[in-house]
XYZ file of C-alpha atoms in Angstrom:
670
model
C -164.806 -6.322 19.142
C -165.300 -7.121 15.432
C -162.603 -6.507 12.860
C -164.455 -3.558 11.292
C -164.600 -1.688 14.650
C -160.911 -2.463 15.331
C -159.995 -1.006 11.957
C -161.984 2.164 12.670
C -160.324 2.641 16.098
C -156.746 1.949 14.898
C -155.975 5.608 13.994
C -157.135 6.622 17.497
C -154.816 4.080 19.144
C -151.930 5.238 16.961
C -152.576 8.860 17.922
C -152.814 7.922 21.605
C -149.506 6.046 21.460
C -147.841 9.156 20.068
C -149.230 11.338 22.862
C -148.276 9.043 25.744
C -144.627 9.200 26.774
C -142.525 6.145 26.111
C -140.885 5.070 29.339
C -137.317 4.022 28.584
C -135.253 2.099 31.067
C -133.444 4.652 33.206
C -129.699 4.934 32.691
C -127.723 4.456 35.883
C -124.236 3.578 34.651
C -121.516 6.187 34.133
C -119.430 5.458 31.054
C -116.690 7.915 30.106
C -115.850 6.904 26.545
C -113.625 9.608 25.087
C -114.694 8.674 21.567
C -118.224 9.754 22.490
C -118.695 13.033 20.609
C -121.123 14.361 23.218
C -118.596 13.731 25.978
C -115.916 15.450 23.915
C -118.272 18.414 23.630
C -118.560 18.567 27.426
C -114.776 18.529 27.766
C -114.537 21.300 25.163
C -117.115 23.384 27.057
C -115.044 22.844 30.205
C -111.978 23.982 28.249
C -113.796 27.110 27.117
C -115.287 27.585 30.612
C -118.785 27.999 29.198
C -120.561 27.358 32.474
C -124.089 28.102 31.268
C -123.752 25.567 28.455
C -122.421 22.991 30.899
C -125.334 23.552 33.289
C -127.693 22.282 30.580
C -126.121 18.844 30.990
C -126.903 18.790 34.715
C -130.423 17.654 33.732
C -129.422 15.263 30.960
C -131.023 11.814 30.971
C -127.589 10.183 30.689
C -125.776 10.178 34.055
C -122.424 10.022 32.240
C -123.023 13.546 30.963
C -124.411 14.781 34.282
C -121.315 13.441 36.008
C -118.872 14.915 33.474
C -120.564 18.323 33.597
C -120.584 18.329 37.409
C -116.926 17.323 37.597
C -115.977 20.047 35.125
C -116.702 22.685 37.749
C -113.956 21.210 39.926
C -111.490 22.054 37.171
C -112.938 25.455 36.249
C -112.976 26.631 39.886
C -112.965 30.324 40.809
C -115.859 32.727 40.356
C -116.915 31.120 37.095
C -117.207 27.703 38.685
C -119.156 29.109 41.642
C -121.947 30.123 39.269
C -122.870 26.427 39.314
C -123.212 26.324 43.099
C -126.987 25.912 43.349
C -127.056 23.371 40.535
C -124.293 21.315 42.132
C -126.130 21.339 45.452
C -129.199 20.003 43.655
C -127.094 17.178 42.180
C -126.212 16.058 45.704
C -129.666 14.416 45.584
C -129.218 12.806 42.167
C -130.518 9.257 41.880
C -127.123 8.054 40.586
C -124.407 7.823 43.219
C -121.622 8.719 40.804
C -123.311 11.996 39.893
C -123.640 12.877 43.584
C -119.950 12.149 43.962
C -119.057 14.503 41.098
C -121.144 17.262 42.661
C -119.570 16.778 46.108
C -116.049 16.798 44.713
C -116.623 20.012 42.768
C -118.230 21.748 45.743
C -115.017 21.066 47.641
C -112.908 22.339 44.749
C -114.972 25.530 44.644
C -114.277 26.105 48.347
C -117.944 26.931 48.645
C -118.620 27.522 52.335
C -122.247 28.227 51.427
C -122.662 24.525 50.630
C -121.411 23.194 53.976
C -124.871 22.460 55.355
C -125.940 20.698 52.155
C -122.789 18.570 52.187
C -123.451 17.487 55.778
C -127.077 16.695 54.928
C -125.948 14.644 51.927
C -123.477 12.739 54.097
C -126.229 11.809 56.550
C -128.583 10.579 53.834
C -129.474 7.056 54.930
C -130.058 5.990 51.318
C -126.387 6.399 50.416
C -124.778 3.016 49.916
C -121.349 4.261 48.838
C -118.495 4.786 51.282
C -116.519 6.417 48.472
C -119.208 9.084 48.168
C -119.119 9.670 51.919
C -115.316 9.915 51.772
C -115.602 12.507 49.004
C -118.114 14.533 51.011
C -115.904 14.553 54.109
C -112.952 15.732 52.051
C -115.107 18.427 50.442
C -116.065 19.622 53.928
C -112.364 19.943 54.760
C -111.779 21.987 51.620
C -114.707 24.335 51.950
C -116.572 24.366 55.264
C -116.173 26.834 58.111
C -114.060 26.044 61.170
C -117.244 25.254 63.085
C -117.424 21.781 61.519
C -113.841 20.770 62.328
C -114.432 19.578 65.931
C -117.255 17.247 64.896
C -115.207 15.900 61.998
C -112.208 15.369 64.265
C -113.995 13.597 67.127
C -116.042 11.094 65.133
C -115.040 7.694 66.529
C -117.684 5.327 65.174
C -115.736 4.093 62.143
C -114.258 0.610 62.332
C -110.653 0.128 61.285
C -111.948 -1.804 58.309
C -113.931 1.267 57.170
C -110.988 2.390 55.051
C -112.824 4.871 52.839
C -114.647 6.565 55.704
C -111.407 6.857 57.663
C -109.668 8.278 54.586
C -112.468 10.814 54.283
C -112.093 11.852 57.904
C -108.304 12.110 57.620
C -108.429 14.004 54.321
C -111.044 16.354 55.755
C -108.838 17.274 58.726
C -105.795 17.557 56.441
C -107.565 19.855 53.956
C -108.652 22.078 56.839
C -104.984 22.330 57.892
C -103.926 23.383 54.393
C -106.339 26.312 54.850
C -104.563 27.177 58.123
C -107.474 25.866 60.209
C -106.407 23.411 62.913
C -107.697 22.212 66.262
C -106.366 20.202 69.178
C -108.994 17.543 68.461
C -107.865 17.276 64.836
C -104.209 16.913 65.791
C -105.093 14.301 68.414
C -107.099 12.279 65.916
C -104.289 12.345 63.344
C -101.777 11.298 66.003
C -104.079 8.444 67.018
C -104.238 7.193 63.437
C -100.477 6.706 63.679
C -100.098 5.618 67.289
C -102.928 3.110 67.468
C -102.294 -0.047 65.515
C -104.018 -1.533 62.487
C -105.334 1.615 60.872
C -105.137 1.361 57.060
C -101.797 2.437 55.562
C -103.530 5.032 53.369
C -105.000 6.708 56.467
C -101.643 6.666 58.264
C -100.027 8.327 55.248
C -102.554 11.179 55.310
C -102.090 11.591 59.067
C -98.301 11.769 58.701
C -98.649 14.420 56.008
C -100.917 16.396 58.321
C -98.224 16.418 60.999
C -95.719 17.491 58.358
C -97.765 20.334 56.832
C -100.047 21.655 59.572
C -98.883 24.909 61.135
C -99.284 26.019 64.728
C -99.859 22.540 66.132
C -98.414 21.059 69.322
C -97.455 17.380 69.351
C -95.386 17.111 72.555
C -97.949 14.964 74.350
C -97.891 12.450 71.475
C -94.225 12.769 70.503
C -92.737 9.745 72.286
C -95.447 7.389 71.028
C -95.145 8.860 67.524
C -91.411 8.226 67.652
C -92.043 4.577 68.516
C -94.334 4.255 65.506
C -91.806 6.070 63.332
C -89.254 3.394 64.184
C -91.727 0.569 63.537
C -93.184 2.027 60.334
C -92.315 0.016 57.210
C -93.629 2.445 54.597
C -90.961 5.050 53.711
C -93.670 7.403 52.398
C -95.243 7.595 55.849
C -91.866 7.635 57.572
C -90.544 10.601 55.598
C -93.590 12.750 56.352
C -93.621 11.746 60.011
C -89.940 12.697 60.357
C -90.793 16.341 59.630
C -93.746 16.164 62.004
C -91.544 14.856 64.795
C -89.248 17.823 64.287
C -92.036 20.024 65.654
C -91.320 18.558 69.079
C -88.081 19.656 70.726
C -88.043 16.803 73.230
C -84.475 15.399 73.526
C -85.715 11.799 73.292
C -87.251 12.586 69.916
C -84.001 14.141 68.723
C -82.013 11.093 69.847
C -84.522 8.755 68.216
C -84.268 10.602 64.900
C -80.476 10.437 65.036
C -80.559 6.697 65.722
C -83.047 6.141 62.923
C -80.909 8.122 60.491
C -77.995 5.742 61.043
C -80.188 2.779 60.037
C -82.188 4.456 57.265
C -81.796 3.220 53.675
C -84.223 5.530 51.871
C -82.563 8.820 50.898
C -85.889 10.667 51.077
C -86.363 9.785 54.731
C -82.759 10.778 55.468
C -83.316 14.181 53.841
C -86.375 14.791 55.982
C -84.642 13.702 59.184
C -81.904 16.248 58.452
C -84.539 18.949 57.932
C -86.283 17.952 61.171
C -83.028 18.116 63.129
C -82.830 21.814 62.322
C -85.361 22.355 65.122
C -83.036 20.957 67.804
C -80.001 22.245 69.684
C -77.113 22.595 67.198
C -74.283 20.959 69.219
C -76.352 17.822 69.720
C -76.888 17.222 65.998
C -73.770 18.786 64.465
C -71.736 15.577 64.193
C -74.479 13.706 62.351
C -75.099 16.519 59.868
C -71.374 16.946 59.225
C -71.106 13.260 58.401
C -74.136 13.566 56.091
C -72.150 15.957 53.896
C -70.189 12.910 52.754
C -73.270 10.834 51.915
C -72.868 9.296 48.440
C -76.432 10.348 47.578
C -76.244 13.979 46.419
C -79.780 14.701 47.674
C -78.730 13.849 51.232
C -75.469 15.761 50.912
C -77.341 18.831 49.638
C -79.857 18.592 52.481
C -76.971 18.573 54.944
C -75.468 21.654 53.285
C -78.817 23.449 53.430
C -79.040 22.588 57.145
C -76.039 24.804 57.856
C -77.560 27.745 55.972
C -80.728 27.549 58.055
C -79.417 26.247 61.378
C -75.658 26.734 61.442
C -73.821 28.920 63.977
C -71.320 31.786 63.538
C -68.637 29.934 65.498
C -68.580 27.243 62.801
C -68.657 29.577 59.797
C -64.969 29.169 58.937
C -65.406 25.389 59.141
C -68.172 25.516 56.541
C -65.939 27.657 54.338
C -62.927 25.347 54.597
C -65.007 22.279 53.722
C -66.533 24.093 50.751
C -63.127 25.249 49.544
C -61.070 22.108 50.155
C -63.409 19.163 49.600
C -63.810 19.175 45.825
C -65.339 15.688 45.933
C -68.560 17.169 47.264
C -71.433 17.828 44.857
C -71.269 21.425 43.619
C -74.660 22.228 45.132
C -73.451 21.050 48.534
C -70.349 23.225 48.232
C -72.456 26.257 47.280
C -74.700 25.629 50.287
C -71.646 25.578 52.556
C -70.274 28.745 50.988
C -73.666 30.381 51.538
C -73.702 29.271 55.189
C -70.205 30.665 55.760
C -71.029 33.947 54.019
C -74.239 34.331 55.996
C -72.912 33.454 59.443
C -69.353 34.764 59.518
C -69.311 37.937 61.674
C -68.689 41.144 59.728
C -65.506 41.926 61.664
C -63.761 38.911 60.058
C -63.091 41.197 57.127
C -60.158 39.315 55.594
C -61.865 35.920 55.697
C -65.122 37.444 54.492
C -63.263 38.991 51.582
C -61.649 35.684 50.618
C -64.961 33.838 50.719
C -66.616 36.352 48.446
C -63.655 36.509 46.075
C -63.691 32.717 45.744
C -67.406 32.817 44.944
C -66.870 35.534 42.348
C -64.116 33.435 40.760
C -66.437 30.417 40.637
C -69.073 32.596 39.002
C -66.774 33.978 36.322
C -64.978 30.718 35.511
C -67.831 28.191 35.556
C -69.508 27.116 32.317
C -72.463 25.617 34.190
C -75.261 28.237 34.255
C -76.890 26.627 37.287
C -73.613 26.693 39.222
C -73.169 30.341 38.232
C -76.667 31.063 39.533
C -75.948 29.223 42.787
C -72.746 31.238 43.231
C -74.748 34.462 42.911
C -77.210 33.283 45.559
C -74.330 32.393 47.897
C -72.864 35.855 47.317
C -76.248 37.337 48.255
C -75.681 36.238 51.849
C -73.351 39.250 52.088
C -75.491 42.245 51.187
C -72.689 44.559 50.069
C -72.297 42.399 46.939
C -75.455 43.940 45.515
C -73.628 46.024 42.892
C -71.859 42.908 41.595
C -75.175 41.297 40.681
C -76.259 44.271 38.633
C -72.889 44.719 36.936
C -72.194 41.049 36.217
C -75.565 39.333 36.123
C -77.785 41.788 34.260
C -75.694 41.835 31.024
C -75.316 38.023 30.917
C -76.372 36.242 27.731
C -77.715 33.330 29.815
C -81.371 33.594 30.987
C -80.698 31.426 34.060
C -77.951 33.804 35.199
C -79.964 36.954 34.536
C -82.853 35.617 36.603
C -80.495 34.455 39.369
C -78.967 37.941 39.558
C -82.357 39.484 40.371
C -83.145 36.621 42.772
C -79.904 37.497 44.577
C -80.931 41.155 44.831
C -84.348 40.044 46.070
C -82.710 37.948 48.777
C -80.838 41.007 50.009
C -84.006 43.127 49.969
C -85.909 40.474 51.932
C -83.278 40.139 54.656
C -85.143 40.800 57.941
C -81.899 42.349 59.268
C -81.643 44.710 56.277
C -81.522 47.966 58.258
C -79.225 46.544 60.895
C -76.846 45.167 58.273
C -76.556 48.342 56.176
C -76.874 50.728 59.111
C -76.925 54.419 58.180
C -76.620 53.495 54.509
C -79.793 51.399 54.453
C -81.999 54.049 52.813
C -79.474 54.650 50.032
C -79.074 50.914 49.399
C -82.841 50.510 49.286
C -83.092 53.289 46.689
C -80.304 51.642 44.690
C -82.131 48.319 44.791
C -85.374 49.997 43.684
C -83.480 51.414 40.714
C -82.044 48.010 39.862
C -85.478 46.411 40.059
C -86.829 49.114 37.754
C -84.050 48.372 35.274
C -84.816 44.649 35.508
C -88.503 45.275 34.769
C -87.750 47.535 31.809
C -85.256 44.989 30.425
C -88.082 42.946 28.907
C -86.505 39.750 30.244
C -89.340 37.604 31.695
C -87.402 36.091 34.593
C -85.856 39.394 35.649
C -89.200 41.171 35.392
C -91.113 38.624 37.451
C -88.541 38.407 40.246
C -88.237 42.189 40.494
C -92.004 42.733 40.496
C -92.472 40.123 43.215
C -90.118 42.046 45.495
C -91.652 45.448 44.798
C -95.163 44.127 45.534
C -94.241 42.765 48.978
C -95.880 45.169 51.484
C -93.542 44.360 54.369
C -90.545 45.569 52.328
C -92.158 49.014 51.935
C -90.716 50.029 48.570
C -93.418 52.691 48.459
C -91.139 54.778 50.632
C -88.453 55.011 47.934
C -90.416 54.679 44.671
C -92.011 57.955 43.646
C -93.063 57.136 40.082
C -94.258 53.638 39.226
C -95.755 54.358 35.795
C -92.959 52.297 34.251
C -94.758 49.201 35.593
C -97.739 49.923 33.335
C -95.417 50.533 30.382
C -93.664 47.200 30.933
C -96.939 45.338 31.380
C -98.396 46.705 28.161
C -95.428 45.303 26.220
C -96.038 41.735 27.408
C -97.356 39.005 25.139
C -100.292 37.027 26.429
C -100.838 34.207 27.087
C -97.116 33.409 26.885
C -96.060 35.838 29.591
C -99.044 35.520 31.913
C -96.857 34.814 34.964
C -94.941 38.057 34.449
C -98.196 39.913 33.760
C -99.611 38.735 37.089
C -96.469 39.724 38.983
C -96.517 43.217 37.483
C -100.225 43.576 38.197
C -99.605 42.771 41.858
C -96.896 45.444 41.981
C -99.091 48.021 40.240
C -101.986 47.335 42.581
C -99.702 47.505 45.615
C -98.479 50.965 44.684
C -102.033 52.073 43.887
C -103.308 50.623 47.138
C -105.999 48.432 45.545
C -106.772 44.724 45.740
C -105.402 42.563 42.936
C -107.888 40.666 40.783
C -106.882 37.404 39.165
C -106.123 37.794 35.465
C -107.962 35.117 33.488
C -106.760 33.971 30.098
C -109.137 33.489 27.206
C -109.467 30.054 25.636
C -106.723 29.726 23.041
C -105.650 26.101 22.560
C -108.315 23.486 21.687
C -107.904 19.817 22.478
C -106.681 17.681 19.581
C -109.095 14.787 19.901
C -107.380 12.839 17.137
C -104.331 12.535 19.367
C -106.428 11.674 22.429
C -108.182 8.869 20.567
C -104.840 7.400 19.493
C -103.801 6.913 23.132
C -104.252 3.409 24.520
C -103.164 1.616 27.664
C -99.978 0.690 25.808
C -99.040 4.253 24.833
C -95.891 5.489 26.557
C -93.715 8.572 26.601
C -90.042 7.652 26.894
C -87.890 10.419 28.370
C -84.220 9.778 27.655
C -81.737 11.495 29.987
C -78.032 10.607 30.170
C -78.707 7.404 28.196
C -81.308 6.304 30.734
C -85.004 5.947 30.037
C -87.997 7.046 32.098
C -91.315 5.637 30.882
C -94.609 7.484 31.431
C -98.094 6.000 31.179
C -100.781 8.555 30.293
C -104.147 9.284 31.955
C -106.248 10.492 28.995
C -109.551 9.958 30.827
C -108.447 12.375 33.546
C -106.623 14.989 31.471
C -107.276 14.579 27.724
C -106.225 18.096 26.756
C -102.993 17.911 28.739
C -102.118 14.476 27.353
C -102.704 15.662 23.784
C -100.590 18.765 24.425
C -97.665 16.775 25.850
C -97.728 14.256 23.003
C -97.898 17.039 20.425
C -94.897 18.799 21.996
C -92.935 15.552 22.237
C -93.574 14.632 18.606
C -92.475 18.081 17.467
C -89.149 17.648 19.294
C -89.877 20.546 21.638
C -88.581 18.802 24.761
C -85.353 17.591 23.152
C -82.421 19.510 24.596
C -84.401 21.157 27.408
C -83.142 21.030 30.995
C -84.554 19.800 34.221
C -84.218 23.316 35.575
C -85.574 22.673 39.061
C -84.865 19.668 41.270
C -85.968 19.819 44.902
C -84.818 16.803 46.895
C -87.688 14.589 47.994
C -90.197 16.749 46.136
C -90.024 17.139 42.349
C -87.854 17.247 39.252
C -89.228 19.885 36.868
C -88.422 20.439 33.203
C -89.734 21.681 29.877
C -88.786 25.381 30.142
C -87.247 26.769 26.930
C -85.360 29.416 28.949
C -84.110 26.996 31.579
C -85.128 29.211 34.504
C -88.817 28.379 34.932
C -90.112 31.516 33.184
C -90.339 30.181 29.635
C -93.121 28.720 27.536
C -94.856 29.014 24.183
C -97.466 31.507 23.052
C -100.497 29.566 24.198
C -101.944 28.108 27.371
C -103.982 25.057 28.270
C -106.550 24.672 31.019
C -106.068 22.936 34.338
C -107.745 19.504 34.427
C -108.452 18.575 38.022
C -110.647 15.509 38.502
C -110.555 13.499 41.715
C -106.980 12.226 41.556
C -104.307 12.102 44.232
C -100.549 12.669 44.386
C -100.383 9.757 46.828
C -97.065 8.326 45.681
C -93.867 9.077 43.848
C -93.722 9.172 40.060
C -96.832 11.227 39.329
C -96.372 13.616 36.430
C -98.087 16.986 36.757
C -98.160 20.305 34.952
C -96.359 23.309 36.414
C -98.361 26.518 36.360
C -98.487 30.133 37.455
C -102.038 29.650 38.702
C -105.128 27.886 37.465
C -105.371 27.552 33.664
C -101.887 28.893 32.843
C -100.171 25.610 31.940
C -98.176 25.235 28.744
C -94.952 23.206 28.436
C -93.441 22.728 31.893
C -94.037 19.475 33.767
C -92.760 17.872 36.958
C -92.276 14.353 38.313
C -92.765 13.762 42.039
C -90.207 11.944 44.181
C -92.732 11.046 46.877
C -96.364 11.650 47.912
C -97.310 15.337 47.675
C -100.974 15.485 48.746
C -100.846 19.269 49.193
C -100.840 19.440 45.365
C -104.100 17.462 45.009
C -106.799 19.304 43.084
C -104.431 22.155 42.239
C -102.023 20.773 39.647
C -103.059 18.602 36.706
C -101.983 14.944 36.888
C -101.653 13.537 33.371
C -99.251 10.583 33.640
C -97.265 8.344 35.982
C -93.830 6.781 35.765
C -94.206 3.061 35.209
C -90.532 2.269 34.554
C -87.305 4.078 35.387
C -88.318 5.642 38.697
C -84.800 4.955 39.969
C -83.537 7.347 37.291
C -86.011 10.051 38.373
C -84.359 9.973 41.806
C -80.963 10.488 40.109
C -81.982 13.609 38.155
C -79.967 16.723 38.960
C -80.633 20.364 38.177
C -79.313 21.111 34.708
C -79.678 17.556 33.380
C -80.611 17.658 29.711
C -83.528 15.792 28.161
C -81.942 14.073 25.177
C -85.259 13.112 23.629
C -88.897 12.371 24.389
C -90.393 9.636 22.217
C -94.037 8.570 22.056
C -94.455 4.822 21.618
C -97.518 2.617 21.254
């Protein structure tokens, strides 16, 4: 071809090159860089729950955006999230493994039974080269599939003991089924085998132990002796503490004796607490001596667990003993003493009128003289074990200037109303007392106090208590609800809505909050691996490392609150031994917050150890200021409560936190 002809054809070649698509190298890596403005946009769309806009990214050329958009549905959840169902199913065939994983995880979070067949098909895809993806699919099946798939999941026996991820998937799948109240003999047998047979990965054994702890309506007698042997051999206290509760579901004497022997040797307070709880399932005389001695344990968590044992499993013949210990042993932790008072008040026969009167007078004196609001609240709850105190709660608790006490007064009334022996206890006066209680609950709701309103509404909306029979006009519920401020009082709003719907005889629909608190990306982008939150309590420091990649909005919110001094002076208002320490409530009773809400952020993370920091909520997307720190693994919280940080120093101080402890200061350090 001569130069002249080449020159004449050049425009044609240029035009042709414009028409033919340029084949770029396909992107296969997922990179979640939070400084990427497009990724920030996806997070913001997730925050605003704009599902249709997120679905556009399902077809994006960059797998990072496909993955982020798919995962967002696992946080959005509910009916809105389910609008992505077909698109997520399509992503199960994505060419990038990570995108498939995001789709599988979200399908599980959506509890989409309609996707069960597609999940199974995806699991069997011979082109999958990722055990982590297969694990995620198996867990998603446990969260969403029908009971029909449980036997096959439970009886799979082809995985080697080195197939850690596949075994985790199988165990998580069976466990997630159990959390939905779906169990099978095959599933229980498989979980028992994970513990009984040697050399299974520790992570799998931990899941299996938590299954035995949490699953309802299971029988373990045929495995109990072998499980006890493994309990004694087990080195990991996290597995041991969960297995202790599981063993309590067997009433075999050898198991009881083994738990008692193990208690004497146990060094971890969390395991000791759970052994005490498990012993509540056995014959009282055979465990009484051990539990009595546990009252003197120097660890207040163990002492409190022993006190609670007598409330739940004590006997009337010992009621005066519980009272005398509570009255005379002032060295005991105040919570332990209140538990013993409650046990005595609950179990002492009514015909011991003089002793009963002294117990209740002592409790009333403690209530009136104490300066500790949490002790005052505990005294009210102990008084509630004797139903005829109900007028005292209204007269003394309702006018209190302390939110914790006002809420506790309604909780005490609720305890009386919920007593399964209510009619037997009050006899011929039961109808009058019920009408009195209904009037008190009405007054609590019209008080405008959030804690009182929520507790009262929760009682009125309980069908088994049948307050319909004594409440003729419930229009005041609508009046009270209309006066609430959203989003601040969303928890109270929901409680009132449940009560209104109960009296109307209609099904309650979940109230969804509108987007109202955008993510401050400037704060997120300041966070590095070295950023820490230092919580100072009683001159001790607890250090938190943040997870901005998992929960950017929550991290920014916490840092913003800490820098403003919001947390300074707030209490740890809820401490449940071997579970959580919770703080950040401006009222101190769990019903306080600020006038905004943030969204739940629920990527694939696990509460598989102690020290995880999560956000307390009144349901999905209602978080604000309250947070909790776990004492131990709490896998039943996975995918439901935002994880935004973890304790990296000072965990020993977390275990020492008591209800009422004050946060001196929270400091953000880089």
